[in-house]
Amino acid sequence: MRHRPHLSSSRAVVATLVAASLLLAGCAGGTDEEEPSDASSSEPTAETSAPPEPTYWPLTGLERTGKAPKHPVIVTKVDNTSSSAPQVGLGSADLVVEELVEGGYTRLAAFYYSQVPADIGPVRSMRASDISIVPEGATVVTSGAAQITINRINAAGIPWITEGAAGVYRDNSRSAPYNLFAHLAEISKRLNAKEEPPAYLPWGTEADLPKGGKATSLTADFGNHSTSWQYQGGTYVNTNSYAAQGDQFPADSVLVMRVKVGDAGYRDPAGYPVPETKFEGTGAALLFHGGRVVRGTWEKDGLTGAIQLSTKDGELTVPAGHVWVELVPAVDGNITFTK
């Protein structure tokens, strides 16, 4: 057995100092073979954990920050004739649907969820067509309806609020029936939703959208009323809007769906037969966005089914944003557009 040579006292001191310096260096820098310290633990921390999944507004497809509101979607029926001018509250809507009513005129269903204006109006009556337009779980603010329509709305399980309820009032500076308004912000505080609503349209991004053809203006013709749009500065401007100055709906897209129209089974007080939009089945669709138009098809399984869009190449999604929906009659209605 070989013995280690004996060290002198001076050499022993030097060896001790060297050993100590090496030990300190090892503590300061470490090596790949050392055990990780508490500070470099591989356990996940708040800083390294994955961010939460993003959430999106159901009526615009835009990303949401914060919690969803406690109230449901509130759909307000708004007059859309010259007698309604100026309309109040459209600028705060998430989405608007324009539907045919008697005499070839139209009425608006304005959807509110991400924000609620202080006031909205003039508020007008419901139609049976609204059963296929109002999303599940929503509440409708309306001036009422014919009894035959009320019976169908109630049977469909759609809650509604009308004159006599707190927050619904008459503006005495206007003439009836165009003077019914609603304090929508006040009303929303009394409503509670059981769950968040589903997406109203199949949302996507601009990158998902086919190129389509150039279209910088369009007109949706319902008979005695036409709604015209001009693409200006990245949005669509309703050039014959009845909305108050600065309170027009900020349309990022205009979605036109050609629909069948039937008879609701009664006449209005003026004697006109009341039409009923049959928003179910399938039909032609035109999606206007970014100064261009994409042709496609819409499909809806029953009155309460989800809206699906497609082109000949597959699924069609709507770029997230504020959308004005035109439900134009397939017969006796028309849609025109120019480059």
Short mmCIF file of C-alpha atoms in Angstrom, two decimals:
data_model
loop_
_atom_site.label_atom_id
_atom_site.label_comp_id
_atom_site.label_asym_id
_atom_site.label_seq_id
_atom_site.Cartn_x
_atom_site.Cartn_y
_atom_site.Cartn_z
CA MET A 1 0.00 0.00 0.00
CA ARG A 2 1.35 3.39 -1.00
CA HIS A 3 1.40 6.14 1.65
CA ARG A 4 0.78 9.90 0.86
CA PRO A 5 4.05 11.85 1.42
CA HIS A 6 4.14 13.84 4.62
CA LEU A 7 3.62 17.64 4.12
CA SER A 8 5.61 20.22 5.95
CA SER A 9 3.67 22.72 8.12
CA SER A 10 4.07 25.58 5.57
CA ARG A 11 2.93 23.42 2.71
CA ALA A 12 0.01 22.25 4.81
CA VAL A 13 -1.12 25.83 5.37
CA VAL A 14 -0.96 26.60 1.62
CA ALA A 15 -2.90 23.47 0.81
CA THR A 16 -5.54 24.40 3.34
CA LEU A 17 -5.93 27.90 1.82
CA VAL A 18 -6.20 26.52 -1.72
CA ALA A 19 -8.79 24.02 -0.65
CA ALA A 20 -10.79 26.72 1.06
CA SER A 21 -10.68 28.98 -2.02
CA LEU A 22 -11.86 26.15 -4.23
CA LEU A 23 -14.71 25.45 -1.86
CA LEU A 24 -15.81 29.08 -1.93
CA ALA A 25 -15.60 29.22 -5.70
CA GLY A 26 -17.71 26.11 -5.95
CA CYS A 27 -20.36 27.64 -3.70
CA ALA A 28 -20.43 30.82 -5.77
CA GLY A 29 -20.61 29.40 -9.27
CA GLY A 30 -21.66 25.77 -9.06
CA THR A 31 -21.43 23.19 -11.80
CA ASP A 32 -23.89 21.35 -14.03
CA GLU A 33 -23.55 18.33 -11.75
CA GLU A 34 -24.66 20.13 -8.60
CA GLU A 35 -28.12 19.75 -7.08
CA PRO A 36 -30.36 22.77 -7.80
CA SER A 37 -30.74 25.23 -4.95
CA ASP A 38 -34.09 26.38 -3.60
CA ALA A 39 -33.78 29.61 -5.64
CA SER A 40 -33.48 27.69 -8.91
CA SER A 41 -36.22 25.16 -8.14
CA SER A 42 -37.92 23.66 -11.17
CA GLU A 43 -41.30 24.05 -9.49
CA PRO A 44 -43.61 26.42 -11.51
CA THR A 45 -44.10 29.91 -10.15
CA ALA A 46 -46.66 32.65 -10.77
CA GLU A 47 -44.22 34.31 -13.18
CA THR A 48 -43.74 31.18 -15.29
CA SER A 49 -47.28 29.73 -15.26
CA ALA A 50 -49.27 29.77 -18.50
CA PRO A 51 -51.48 32.84 -19.06
CA PRO A 52 -55.26 32.29 -18.82
CA GLU A 53 -57.17 31.44 -21.97
CA PRO A 54 -58.58 34.58 -23.63
CA THR A 55 -62.34 35.18 -23.57
CA TYR A 56 -64.40 36.85 -26.29
CA TRP A 57 -67.58 38.93 -26.51
CA PRO A 58 -70.34 36.76 -28.03
CA LEU A 59 -71.89 39.53 -30.13
CA THR A 60 -68.68 40.95 -31.62
CA GLY A 61 -66.06 38.21 -31.35
CA LEU A 62 -63.63 40.76 -29.88
CA GLU A 63 -61.37 39.72 -27.01
CA ARG A 64 -62.75 40.58 -23.60
CA THR A 65 -60.83 41.83 -20.59
CA GLY A 66 -62.48 41.33 -17.23
CA LYS A 67 -65.60 39.41 -16.31
CA ALA A 68 -68.79 39.10 -18.31
CA PRO A 69 -71.69 41.33 -17.26
CA LYS A 70 -74.31 39.84 -14.98
CA HIS A 71 -77.20 40.87 -17.22
CA PRO A 72 -78.29 38.91 -20.32
CA VAL A 73 -78.19 40.17 -23.89
CA ILE A 74 -80.82 42.90 -24.17
CA VAL A 75 -82.49 43.22 -27.57
CA THR A 76 -84.39 46.47 -28.13
CA LYS A 77 -86.87 46.87 -30.98
CA VAL A 78 -86.25 50.29 -32.58
CA ASP A 79 -88.34 52.15 -35.13
CA ASN A 80 -86.59 52.70 -38.48
CA THR A 81 -88.69 55.28 -40.30
CA SER A 82 -88.13 59.01 -40.69
CA SER A 83 -90.54 59.51 -37.77
CA SER A 84 -87.96 57.91 -35.47
CA ALA A 85 -85.33 60.57 -36.09
CA PRO A 86 -83.21 60.97 -34.17
CA GLN A 87 -82.75 57.38 -33.01
CA VAL A 88 -80.94 57.19 -29.68
CA GLY A 89 -78.52 54.51 -28.45
CA LEU A 90 -77.55 52.71 -31.67
CA GLY A 91 -73.94 53.81 -31.31
CA SER A 92 -73.56 51.59 -28.22
CA ALA A 93 -74.99 48.42 -29.77
CA ASP A 94 -72.83 45.33 -30.22
CA LEU A 95 -74.82 44.13 -33.23
CA VAL A 96 -77.93 45.22 -35.16
CA VAL A 97 -80.36 43.13 -37.22
CA GLU A 98 -82.62 44.87 -39.74
CA GLU A 99 -85.84 42.98 -40.47
CA LEU A 100 -88.85 43.47 -42.73
CA VAL A 101 -92.17 44.66 -41.28
CA GLU A 102 -95.48 45.51 -42.95
CA GLY A 103 -95.67 47.88 -45.91
CA GLY A 104 -92.13 47.15 -47.09
CA TYR A 105 -90.57 49.08 -44.20
CA THR A 106 -88.06 47.80 -41.66
CA ARG A 107 -87.49 47.65 -37.93
CA LEU A 108 -84.23 47.23 -36.03
CA ALA A 109 -83.32 44.69 -33.37
CA ALA A 110 -80.42 46.33 -31.52
CA PHE A 111 -78.33 43.96 -29.37
CA TYR A 112 -76.64 45.17 -26.15
CA TYR A 113 -74.24 43.19 -23.96
CA SER A 114 -70.66 44.52 -23.75
CA GLN A 115 -72.00 48.01 -23.05
CA VAL A 116 -75.43 49.44 -22.33
CA PRO A 117 -76.44 53.03 -23.18
CA ALA A 118 -78.32 55.20 -20.75
CA ASP A 119 -81.28 55.49 -23.14
CA ILE A 120 -82.55 53.76 -26.27
CA GLY A 121 -85.43 54.46 -28.65
CA PRO A 122 -87.88 55.06 -30.12
CA VAL A 123 -88.95 51.62 -28.88
CA ARG A 124 -91.47 49.80 -31.08
CA SER A 125 -93.28 46.46 -31.14
CA MET A 126 -92.12 42.88 -31.62
CA ARG A 127 -92.86 40.58 -34.53
CA ALA A 128 -93.02 36.79 -34.81
CA SER A 129 -89.84 37.11 -36.88
CA ASP A 130 -88.02 37.96 -33.63
CA ILE A 131 -88.31 34.36 -32.42
CA SER A 132 -85.62 33.42 -34.94
CA ILE A 133 -83.56 36.58 -34.40
CA VAL A 134 -83.37 36.97 -30.61
CA PRO A 135 -80.58 34.79 -29.12
CA GLU A 136 -81.33 32.24 -26.43
CA GLY A 137 -81.47 33.75 -22.95
CA ALA A 138 -81.93 37.33 -24.16
CA THR A 139 -84.56 39.78 -22.92
CA VAL A 140 -86.48 42.01 -25.34
CA VAL A 141 -87.43 45.63 -24.67
CA THR A 142 -90.50 46.45 -26.76
CA SER A 143 -93.65 48.53 -26.95
CA GLY A 144 -95.64 45.29 -27.00
CA ALA A 145 -97.16 43.40 -29.93
CA ALA A 146 -100.37 42.05 -31.36
CA GLN A 147 -101.86 39.35 -29.13
CA ILE A 148 -101.17 36.62 -31.69
CA THR A 149 -97.50 37.61 -31.64
CA ILE A 150 -97.38 37.85 -27.84
CA ASN A 151 -98.76 34.32 -27.62
CA ARG A 152 -96.01 33.02 -29.90
CA ILE A 153 -93.26 35.00 -28.15
CA ASN A 154 -94.40 33.67 -24.77
CA ALA A 155 -94.58 30.12 -26.12
CA ALA A 156 -90.99 30.50 -27.33
CA GLY A 157 -89.94 31.41 -23.78
CA ILE A 158 -88.59 34.88 -24.64
CA PRO A 159 -88.89 37.33 -21.71
CA TRP A 160 -89.85 40.89 -22.61
CA ILE A 161 -90.27 44.29 -20.98
CA THR A 162 -92.72 46.95 -22.09
CA GLU A 163 -94.42 50.18 -21.07
CA GLY A 164 -95.46 50.19 -17.43
CA ALA A 165 -92.20 48.61 -16.29
CA ALA A 166 -89.66 50.72 -14.42
CA GLY A 167 -87.30 52.43 -16.84
CA VAL A 168 -89.69 52.54 -19.81
CA TYR A 169 -91.03 56.05 -20.38
CA ARG A 170 -92.62 58.51 -22.83
CA ASP A 171 -90.66 61.48 -24.18
CA ASN A 172 -93.27 64.23 -24.27
CA SER A 173 -91.23 66.26 -26.76
CA ARG A 174 -92.06 63.65 -29.43
CA SER A 175 -95.35 62.45 -30.87
CA ALA A 176 -96.78 58.98 -30.25
CA PRO A 177 -96.11 56.21 -31.10
CA TYR A 178 -92.54 57.38 -31.71
CA ASN A 179 -91.98 58.68 -28.18
CA LEU A 180 -91.48 55.47 -26.17
CA PHE A 181 -87.94 55.17 -24.76
CA ALA A 182 -86.14 53.01 -22.23
CA HIS A 183 -83.50 53.75 -19.59
CA LEU A 184 -81.58 50.67 -20.69
CA ALA A 185 -78.72 51.06 -18.21
CA GLU A 186 -81.26 51.16 -15.38
CA ILE A 187 -83.14 48.14 -16.70
CA SER A 188 -79.96 46.08 -17.13
CA LYS A 189 -79.23 46.32 -13.38
CA ARG A 190 -82.44 44.42 -12.61
CA LEU A 191 -81.70 41.55 -14.99
CA ASN A 192 -79.60 38.50 -14.21
CA ALA A 193 -78.27 35.91 -16.63
CA LYS A 194 -77.84 32.27 -15.65
CA GLU A 195 -74.90 31.85 -18.03
CA GLU A 196 -72.98 33.63 -20.75
CA PRO A 197 -74.65 33.66 -24.18
CA PRO A 198 -73.15 31.70 -27.08
CA ALA A 199 -71.51 33.41 -30.05
CA TYR A 200 -74.17 34.92 -32.32
CA LEU A 201 -72.08 34.57 -35.50
CA PRO A 202 -69.15 32.33 -36.48
CA TRP A 203 -66.32 34.70 -35.59
CA GLY A 204 -62.86 34.76 -37.14
CA THR A 205 -60.18 37.20 -38.27
CA GLU A 206 -59.49 39.22 -41.39
CA ALA A 207 -56.76 36.72 -42.25
CA ASP A 208 -59.41 33.97 -42.44
CA LEU A 209 -61.53 35.89 -44.95
CA PRO A 210 -61.34 35.03 -48.66
CA LYS A 211 -60.28 37.94 -50.86
CA GLY A 212 -63.65 38.36 -52.59
CA GLY A 213 -64.37 41.23 -54.98
CA LYS A 214 -64.18 44.97 -54.54
CA ALA A 215 -67.35 46.61 -53.18
CA THR A 216 -67.21 50.05 -51.57
CA SER A 217 -70.95 50.76 -51.44
CA LEU A 218 -74.09 48.68 -51.09
CA THR A 219 -77.84 49.08 -50.75
CA ALA A 220 -80.27 46.64 -49.14
CA ASP A 221 -83.76 47.15 -50.58
CA PHE A 222 -86.76 45.91 -48.59
CA GLY A 223 -89.51 47.44 -50.75
CA ASN A 224 -90.53 50.84 -49.40
CA HIS A 225 -87.27 51.26 -47.51
CA SER A 226 -83.63 50.88 -48.54
CA THR A 227 -80.56 51.02 -46.29
CA SER A 228 -77.39 52.25 -47.96
CA TRP A 229 -73.78 51.83 -46.83
CA GLN A 230 -70.51 53.43 -47.92
CA TYR A 231 -67.09 52.08 -46.97
CA GLN A 232 -65.18 55.02 -45.49
CA GLY A 233 -62.03 55.06 -43.40
CA GLY A 234 -62.11 51.37 -42.55
CA THR A 235 -65.79 51.17 -41.51
CA TYR A 236 -69.21 51.16 -43.15
CA VAL A 237 -71.26 54.34 -42.83
CA ASN A 238 -75.06 54.19 -43.12
CA THR A 239 -75.59 57.13 -45.47
CA ASN A 240 -79.35 57.34 -44.86
CA SER A 241 -79.35 56.64 -41.14
CA TYR A 242 -81.95 58.12 -38.79
CA ALA A 243 -79.55 57.92 -35.83
CA ALA A 244 -78.61 60.99 -33.84
CA GLN A 245 -75.41 62.74 -34.85
CA GLY A 246 -72.48 60.91 -33.30
CA ASP A 247 -74.70 57.97 -32.29
CA GLN A 248 -74.62 55.90 -35.50
CA PHE A 249 -73.80 52.21 -35.34
CA PRO A 250 -70.06 51.66 -35.99
CA ALA A 251 -70.27 48.85 -38.58
CA ASP A 252 -67.03 46.97 -39.24
CA SER A 253 -68.92 44.55 -41.50
CA VAL A 254 -72.33 44.29 -43.15
CA LEU A 255 -73.71 40.76 -43.45
CA VAL A 256 -76.58 40.31 -45.91
CA MET A 257 -78.65 37.13 -45.73
CA ARG A 258 -81.46 36.50 -48.21
CA VAL A 259 -84.48 35.05 -46.39
CA LYS A 260 -87.90 33.65 -47.17
CA VAL A 261 -90.87 35.72 -46.00
CA GLY A 262 -94.31 34.39 -45.10
CA ASP A 263 -97.56 35.77 -43.70
CA ALA A 264 -97.77 36.24 -39.91
CA GLY A 265 -101.54 35.69 -40.08
CA TYR A 266 -102.91 39.13 -39.24
CA ARG A 267 -103.00 42.76 -40.41
CA ASP A 268 -101.70 45.89 -38.73
CA PRO A 269 -104.06 48.75 -37.73
CA ALA A 270 -103.57 50.34 -41.16
CA GLY A 271 -104.74 47.14 -42.86
CA TYR A 272 -101.36 45.94 -44.16
CA PRO A 273 -100.66 42.20 -43.92
CA VAL A 274 -97.87 41.56 -41.42
CA PRO A 275 -94.95 39.58 -42.89
CA GLU A 276 -92.93 36.99 -41.02
CA THR A 277 -89.26 36.45 -41.83
CA LYS A 278 -88.49 32.72 -42.02
CA PHE A 279 -84.95 32.86 -40.67
CA GLU A 280 -84.28 29.13 -40.84
CA GLY A 281 -83.09 26.70 -43.45
CA THR A 282 -80.59 28.08 -45.91
CA GLY A 283 -80.07 30.95 -48.34
CA ALA A 284 -77.57 33.18 -50.11
CA ALA A 285 -75.21 35.37 -48.08
CA LEU A 286 -72.99 38.35 -48.87
CA LEU A 287 -70.35 39.46 -46.39
CA PHE A 288 -69.04 43.01 -46.85
CA HIS A 289 -65.78 43.79 -45.06
CA GLY A 290 -62.76 45.96 -45.80
CA GLY A 291 -64.28 47.38 -48.97
CA ARG A 292 -64.75 43.93 -50.47
CA VAL A 293 -67.54 41.36 -50.70
CA VAL A 294 -67.45 37.59 -50.24
CA ARG A 295 -70.30 35.48 -51.61
CA GLY A 296 -71.47 32.51 -49.62
CA THR A 297 -74.38 30.64 -48.08
CA TRP A 298 -76.01 30.82 -44.67
CA GLU A 299 -77.60 27.89 -42.86
CA LYS A 300 -79.71 27.71 -39.70
CA ASP A 301 -81.22 24.57 -38.18
CA GLY A 302 -84.68 25.69 -37.09
CA LEU A 303 -85.76 29.02 -35.63
CA THR A 304 -83.33 28.83 -32.70
CA GLY A 305 -80.41 27.16 -34.46
CA ALA A 306 -76.94 28.67 -34.69
CA ILE A 307 -76.05 30.70 -37.79
CA GLN A 308 -73.47 28.98 -39.99
CA LEU A 309 -71.78 30.50 -43.03
CA SER A 310 -69.86 28.85 -45.84
CA THR A 311 -68.43 29.35 -49.31
CA LYS A 312 -67.86 26.72 -51.97
CA ASP A 313 -64.42 26.20 -50.41
CA GLY A 314 -65.62 25.62 -46.86
CA GLU A 315 -66.50 27.46 -43.66
CA LEU A 316 -66.87 31.24 -43.74
CA THR A 317 -66.23 33.28 -40.59
CA VAL A 318 -66.96 36.93 -39.87
CA PRO A 319 -64.01 39.12 -38.81
CA ALA A 320 -64.46 40.09 -35.17
CA GLY A 321 -66.07 43.50 -34.80
CA HIS A 322 -69.44 45.26 -34.94
CA VAL A 323 -71.76 43.77 -37.57
CA TRP A 324 -74.99 45.07 -39.08
CA VAL A 325 -77.11 42.16 -40.34
CA GLU A 326 -79.51 42.74 -43.24
CA LEU A 327 -82.26 40.08 -43.51
CA VAL A 328 -83.30 40.93 -47.07
CA PRO A 329 -86.29 39.10 -48.58
CA ALA A 330 -85.25 36.61 -51.25
CA VAL A 331 -88.38 37.64 -53.18
CA ASP A 332 -89.42 41.31 -53.45
CA GLY A 333 -86.14 42.42 -51.88
CA ASN A 334 -82.84 43.27 -53.51
CA ILE A 335 -79.18 43.88 -52.78
CA THR A 336 -76.95 45.96 -55.03
CA PHE A 337 -73.33 47.04 -54.65
CA THR A 338 -70.70 48.92 -56.62
CA LYS A 339 -66.92 48.89 -56.77
#
